[in-house]
Coordinates of C-alpha atoms in Angstrom, one line a residue:
M1 CA 146.5 15.4 72.9
K2 CA 143.0 15.7 74.5
R3 CA 143.8 19.3 75.5
F4 CA 144.8 20.0 71.8
Q5 CA 141.5 18.5 70.6
K6 CA 139.5 20.7 73.0
I7 CA 141.3 23.8 71.8
T8 CA 140.7 22.9 68.2
C9 CA 136.9 22.3 68.9
L10 CA 136.7 25.7 70.6
L11 CA 138.4 27.4 67.6
L12 CA 136.0 25.8 65.2
L13 CA 133.0 26.8 67.4
F14 CA 133.9 30.4 67.5
S15 CA 135.3 30.8 64.0
P16 CA 133.6 33.3 61.6
M17 CA 132.7 30.6 59.1
F18 CA 130.9 28.6 61.8
L19 CA 129.0 31.6 63.0
M20 CA 128.0 32.8 59.6
A21 CA 126.5 29.6 58.2
Q22 CA 124.8 27.8 61.1
F23 CA 121.2 27.5 62.2
H24 CA 120.2 26.2 65.5
F25 CA 116.6 25.2 66.4
S26 CA 116.0 23.8 69.9
G27 CA 113.1 23.2 72.3
Y28 CA 111.4 20.9 74.7
V29 CA 108.7 18.3 74.4
D30 CA 106.4 16.9 77.0
K31 CA 107.8 13.4 77.2
Q32 CA 104.9 12.2 79.3
N33 CA 102.5 12.7 76.4
W34 CA 104.7 12.9 73.3
E35 CA 107.3 10.2 73.1
G36 CA 109.3 9.4 70.0
E37 CA 111.1 11.5 67.3
V38 CA 110.8 15.2 66.6
Y39 CA 110.7 16.3 63.0
L40 CA 111.9 19.4 61.1
S41 CA 110.1 20.2 57.8
I42 CA 110.4 22.9 55.2
I43 CA 107.1 24.1 53.7
E44 CA 107.2 25.4 50.1
D45 CA 103.5 24.8 49.4
Y46 CA 101.5 27.2 51.6
R47 CA 98.4 25.0 51.1
K48 CA 100.3 22.4 53.2
I49 CA 101.4 24.6 56.1
S50 CA 99.5 22.7 58.8
G51 CA 99.7 18.9 58.9
V52 CA 102.2 16.1 58.6
Y53 CA 103.6 15.6 55.1
P54 CA 106.5 13.1 54.8
E55 CA 107.8 14.7 51.6
Q56 CA 108.5 18.0 53.6
I57 CA 110.6 16.4 56.4
I58 CA 114.3 17.3 56.1
S59 CA 115.5 16.1 59.5
K60 CA 114.5 14.2 62.7
T61 CA 115.9 13.7 66.1
L62 CA 115.2 12.0 69.5
P63 CA 114.8 14.3 72.5
D64 CA 116.9 13.5 75.6
E65 CA 115.6 12.3 78.9
D66 CA 114.5 15.8 79.8
G67 CA 112.6 16.3 76.6
F68 CA 115.2 18.6 75.1
F69 CA 115.9 18.4 71.3
E70 CA 117.9 20.4 68.8
F71 CA 118.5 20.7 65.1
S72 CA 121.6 22.4 63.7
G73 CA 123.7 22.7 60.5
D74 CA 124.2 24.9 57.5
N75 CA 122.0 23.3 54.9
L76 CA 119.0 25.6 55.0
H77 CA 118.1 28.5 52.6
V78 CA 120.0 31.7 53.1
E79 CA 116.7 33.6 52.7
N80 CA 113.6 33.2 54.9
R81 CA 111.5 30.1 54.4
I82 CA 108.5 28.5 56.3
Y83 CA 109.5 25.7 58.6
R84 CA 107.6 23.4 60.9
I85 CA 108.6 21.3 63.9
H86 CA 106.2 18.6 64.9
V87 CA 105.8 15.4 67.0
D88 CA 103.2 12.7 66.6
T89 CA 102.2 9.5 68.4
C90 CA 101.3 7.5 65.3
S91 CA 102.8 4.0 65.0
E92 CA 104.7 3.0 62.0
T93 CA 101.7 1.1 60.6
E94 CA 99.4 4.1 61.2
K95 CA 101.7 6.7 59.6
D96 CA 101.2 5.4 56.0
A97 CA 97.5 5.8 56.3
T98 CA 97.1 9.0 58.4
H99 CA 100.0 10.9 56.9
F100 CA 99.0 10.2 53.3
T101 CA 96.7 13.2 53.3
G102 CA 98.6 15.2 55.8
H103 CA 95.8 15.3 58.4
C104 CA 97.4 13.5 61.4
P105 CA 95.0 13.6 64.4
N106 CA 97.7 12.8 66.9
S107 CA 100.3 15.4 66.3
K108 CA 101.5 18.7 67.8
E109 CA 103.3 21.3 65.7
I110 CA 104.6 24.8 65.5
I111 CA 105.3 26.9 62.4
F112 CA 107.8 29.7 62.0
V113 CA 109.9 31.7 59.6
A114 CA 113.6 31.2 59.6
N115 CA 116.8 31.1 57.6
N116 CA 120.2 29.3 57.7
K117 CA 121.7 31.8 60.3
D118 CA 118.8 31.8 62.8
T119 CA 118.7 30.6 66.3
I120 CA 115.2 29.5 67.3
S121 CA 114.2 28.4 70.8
L122 CA 110.8 26.8 71.6
P123 CA 110.5 26.9 75.4
F124 CA 107.5 25.8 77.4
S125 CA 104.9 28.5 77.8
F126 CA 103.8 29.9 81.2
D127 CA 101.2 27.2 81.5
S128 CA 103.7 24.5 80.7
E129 CA 102.4 24.0 77.1
M130 CA 104.9 23.1 74.4
F131 CA 105.1 24.6 70.9
C132 CA 103.3 27.8 71.9
T133 CA 106.2 30.3 72.0
V134 CA 109.0 31.2 69.5
V135 CA 112.0 33.0 70.8
S136 CA 114.4 34.4 68.1
A137 CA 116.4 37.4 67.1
N138 CA 114.6 37.2 63.7
E139 CA 111.4 39.2 64.4
K140 CA 109.7 37.4 61.4
A141 CA 110.0 34.1 63.2
Q142 CA 107.1 34.9 65.5
A143 CA 104.7 36.0 62.7
F144 CA 102.8 32.7 62.5
T145 CA 102.2 32.4 66.3
K146 CA 100.9 36.0 66.3
I147 CA 98.5 35.2 63.4
D148 CA 97.4 32.0 65.2
S149 CA 96.6 34.0 68.3
L150 CA 94.5 36.4 66.3
K151 CA 92.7 33.5 64.6
N152 CA 91.9 32.0 68.0
D153 CA 90.4 35.4 69.1
M154 CA 88.3 35.3 65.9
Q155 CA 87.1 31.7 66.6
F156 CA 86.2 32.6 70.2
A157 CA 84.3 35.7 69.0
F158 CA 82.4 33.7 66.5
G159 CA 81.2 31.4 69.3
S160 CA 79.3 34.3 70.7
Y161 CA 77.6 35.3 67.5
R162 CA 74.1 33.9 67.8
S163 CA 72.3 35.1 64.7
E164 CA 73.2 34.5 61.1
A165 CA 73.1 38.3 60.4
N166 CA 75.6 38.9 63.2
R167 CA 77.9 36.2 61.8
K168 CA 77.8 37.8 58.3
I169 CA 78.7 41.2 59.6
N170 CA 81.5 40.0 61.8
S171 CA 82.8 37.7 59.1
E172 CA 83.6 40.7 56.9
K173 CA 85.1 42.5 59.8
W174 CA 87.4 39.7 60.8
F175 CA 88.4 39.2 57.1
K176 CA 89.6 42.7 56.9
T177 CA 91.3 42.5 60.3
L178 CA 93.3 39.5 59.4
Q179 CA 94.3 40.9 56.0
L180 CA 95.4 44.2 57.4
Y181 CA 97.3 42.6 60.2
G182 CA 99.2 40.4 57.7
E183 CA 100.2 43.5 55.7
E184 CA 101.4 45.3 58.9
L185 CA 103.8 42.4 59.7
N186 CA 105.9 43.3 56.6
E187 CA 106.5 39.6 55.8
P188 CA 104.9 38.3 52.6
L189 CA 105.2 34.7 53.9
A190 CA 103.0 35.6 56.8
E191 CA 100.5 37.2 54.4
L192 CA 100.5 33.9 52.5
Y193 CA 99.6 32.1 55.7
I194 CA 96.6 34.4 56.1
Y195 CA 95.7 34.3 52.4
S196 CA 95.7 30.5 52.5
F197 CA 93.2 30.6 55.4
L198 CA 90.9 33.3 53.9
S199 CA 90.9 31.8 50.4
D200 CA 90.3 28.2 51.6
R201 CA 87.2 26.9 49.7
T202 CA 86.1 25.0 52.9
N203 CA 86.3 28.2 54.9
D204 CA 83.2 30.3 55.7
L205 CA 85.2 33.4 54.6
H206 CA 85.8 32.1 51.1
S207 CA 82.8 34.0 49.7
Y208 CA 84.2 37.2 51.1
Y209 CA 87.5 36.4 49.6
L210 CA 86.0 36.1 46.1
K211 CA 84.1 39.4 46.5
D212 CA 87.3 41.1 47.9
L213 CA 89.4 39.8 45.0
N214 CA 87.1 41.4 42.5
E215 CA 87.2 44.8 44.3
N216 CA 90.5 45.0 46.2
K217 CA 94.0 45.7 44.7
Y218 CA 95.6 44.2 47.8
Y219 CA 96.3 40.9 46.1
D220 CA 98.2 42.6 43.3
R221 CA 100.3 44.5 45.9
L222 CA 101.0 41.2 47.7
L223 CA 102.1 39.7 44.4
N224 CA 104.5 42.6 43.9
R225 CA 105.9 42.1 47.4
L226 CA 106.4 38.4 46.7
N227 CA 108.2 39.1 43.4
K228 CA 110.4 41.6 45.1
T229 CA 111.2 39.6 48.3
Y230 CA 110.9 36.0 47.1
P231 CA 111.5 36.0 43.3
D232 CA 111.8 32.6 41.6
T233 CA 110.4 30.6 44.6
N234 CA 107.5 28.2 44.8
Y235 CA 105.6 30.6 47.0
T236 CA 105.5 33.3 44.3
D237 CA 104.8 30.9 41.5
Q238 CA 102.0 29.2 43.4
F239 CA 100.4 32.5 44.3
T240 CA 100.6 33.8 40.8
K241 CA 98.8 30.8 39.3
E242 CA 96.1 30.8 42.0
L243 CA 95.5 34.5 41.6
Q244 CA 95.0 34.1 37.8
S245 CA 92.7 31.1 38.3
D246 CA 90.5 32.8 40.9
K247 CA 90.3 36.0 38.9
Y248 CA 89.0 34.1 35.9
L249 CA 86.6 32.2 38.2
I250 CA 85.0 35.4 39.4
N251 CA 85.1 37.2 36.1
P252 CA 85.4 34.9 33.1
D253 CA 84.2 37.7 30.8
S254 CA 87.5 39.5 31.4
E255 CA 89.1 36.9 29.1
K256 CA 86.4 37.6 26.5
E257 CA 87.1 41.3 26.7
K258 CA 90.7 40.6 26.0
N259 CA 89.7 38.6 23.0
T260 CA 87.6 41.5 21.7
S261 CA 90.3 44.2 21.9
P262 CA 91.5 46.1 18.8
L263 CA 94.7 44.2 18.8
Y264 CA 92.8 40.9 18.8
F265 CA 90.7 42.0 15.8
A266 CA 93.9 43.2 14.0
F267 CA 95.5 39.8 14.6
I268 CA 92.3 38.1 13.2
V269 CA 92.4 40.3 10.1
L270 CA 96.1 39.6 9.5
L271 CA 95.5 35.9 10.0
F272 CA 92.6 36.0 7.5
L273 CA 94.6 37.9 4.9
S274 CA 97.5 35.6 5.3
L275 CA 95.1 32.6 4.8
L276 CA 93.7 34.2 1.6
G277 CA 97.2 34.9 0.3
N278 CA 98.3 31.3 0.9
I279 CA 95.2 30.0 -0.9
F280 CA 95.8 32.4 -3.9
L281 CA 99.5 31.3 -4.2
A282 CA 98.5 27.7 -3.9
K283 CA 96.0 28.1 -6.8
K284 CA 98.4 30.0 -8.9
L285 CA 101.1 27.4 -8.3
K286 CA 98.7 24.6 -9.1
Q287 CA 97.6 26.3 -12.3
A288 CA 101.2 26.9 -13.3
K289 CA 102.0 23.3 -12.7
S290 CA 99.0 22.2 -14.8
N291 CA 100.1 24.5 -17.6
S292 CA 103.8 23.5 -17.3
P293 CA 103.8 21.4 -20.5
D294 CA 102.5 24.4 -22.5
L295 CA 105.1 26.6 -20.9
K296 CA 107.9 24.2 -21.9
D297 CA 106.7 24.3 -25.5
K298 CA 107.7 28.0 -25.5
L299 CA 111.3 27.1 -25.0
T300 CA 113.9 26.3 -27.7
S301 CA 115.4 22.9 -27.8
Q302 CA 118.6 24.2 -26.2
E303 CA 116.7 26.0 -23.4
K304 CA 114.7 22.7 -22.8
K305 CA 118.0 20.8 -22.4
I306 CA 119.3 23.4 -19.9
L307 CA 115.9 23.3 -18.1
D308 CA 116.1 19.6 -17.7
L309 CA 119.6 19.8 -16.3
I310 CA 118.6 22.5 -13.9
L311 CA 115.8 20.2 -12.6
Q312 CA 118.6 17.6 -12.1
D313 CA 120.3 20.2 -9.8
K314 CA 123.2 20.7 -12.2
T315 CA 125.4 23.8 -11.8
N316 CA 126.0 26.2 -14.6
K317 CA 129.5 24.8 -15.1
E318 CA 128.2 21.2 -15.2
I319 CA 125.5 22.2 -17.7
A320 CA 128.1 24.0 -19.9
S321 CA 130.3 20.8 -19.8
D322 CA 127.3 18.5 -20.7
I323 CA 126.1 20.5 -23.7
F324 CA 129.6 21.7 -24.9
V325 CA 129.0 25.4 -24.6
S326 CA 130.5 28.2 -22.5
V327 CA 129.2 29.1 -19.0
S328 CA 128.3 32.6 -20.3
T329 CA 126.1 31.0 -23.1
V330 CA 124.4 28.8 -20.4
K331 CA 123.6 32.0 -18.4
T332 CA 122.2 33.7 -21.5
H333 CA 119.8 30.7 -22.2
I334 CA 118.8 30.7 -18.6
N335 CA 117.9 34.4 -18.6
N336 CA 115.9 34.0 -21.8
F337 CA 113.7 31.2 -20.5
Y338 CA 113.3 32.9 -17.1
K339 CA 111.5 35.7 -19.0
K340 CA 109.4 33.2 -21.0
L341 CA 108.4 31.3 -17.8
K342 CA 108.0 34.5 -15.7
V343 CA 110.3 33.3 -12.9
T344 CA 113.3 34.8 -11.3
S345 CA 115.2 31.9 -9.6
R346 CA 116.0 28.2 -9.9
D347 CA 113.7 27.5 -6.9
E348 CA 110.8 28.9 -8.7
V349 CA 111.6 26.9 -11.8
K350 CA 111.8 23.7 -9.7
S351 CA 108.4 24.5 -8.1
L352 CA 106.9 25.2 -11.5
F353 CA 107.9 21.8 -12.9
S354 CA 107.9 19.7 -9.7
K355 CA 105.4 16.7 -9.7

């Protein structure tokens, strides 16, 4: 029986269905400094890439005695998404306060791109540091660690810039370096990681971002890449809204220009003419109503009877029955007083004599 169970498990393990729809993320933590659970999160808001946000956590596990941990299953997105694995040393009482804003001072994390079929390994680096290296057959998985390495180089370089003039010159240089590097990675999610850094209002590079946004078509190209690769996702929707907002921020007159276009003026003219037409019709209707007793005097006694019955929503057949005439006679009377009242339908008659 046990042998049969082992064979069954092996068949399941190597079945095509298992291989097609399984992710496996594993790694090691330094148990001397990081005890407790390891968390796997999905990040759909690129403004919350770094930090600890409870609403993003999709799974957690305890590492074994050697510090090894793993996550596996088939419940992730088929397409690439941004994921984070992190550990923290916060107690249960501290978590509510420190994790509320996402800025946990006692945490260690690594961010990567993956999908439901990826195998991700997070080994210790050459200096025995954890969460520094991503090993995966998915080349996009390592994009964030490469960007972080470039950002570290930038921060180190800034430490050597003594004068403000030197910092300004190199700020623009590093801005372009990061932007171009993101484009070369051929992964819009990696570009969003860089974009969130460069466009951060608390960042020294934010002023260059606003200037660049006004001059550079790069952001429109990125939006096209996002729409093509990640349509109908939070990433694309968020970037679209932020881009519109920031473009208005740097050039509010552009909206005024839209409102002074020929089409805008044509719309205003049509709206004005429609308003005048409605006012004219309202006055005409009001005048017709005020003169309705005089109009009624133009009708014969038989036409007045038929008019009253029409105002009571009677049909031609019902009117003929009420006044003891044929339907054709009723129609003749109706046509006659239509001409006298200068109307063409029952609705106009009812409007003319409505209170």
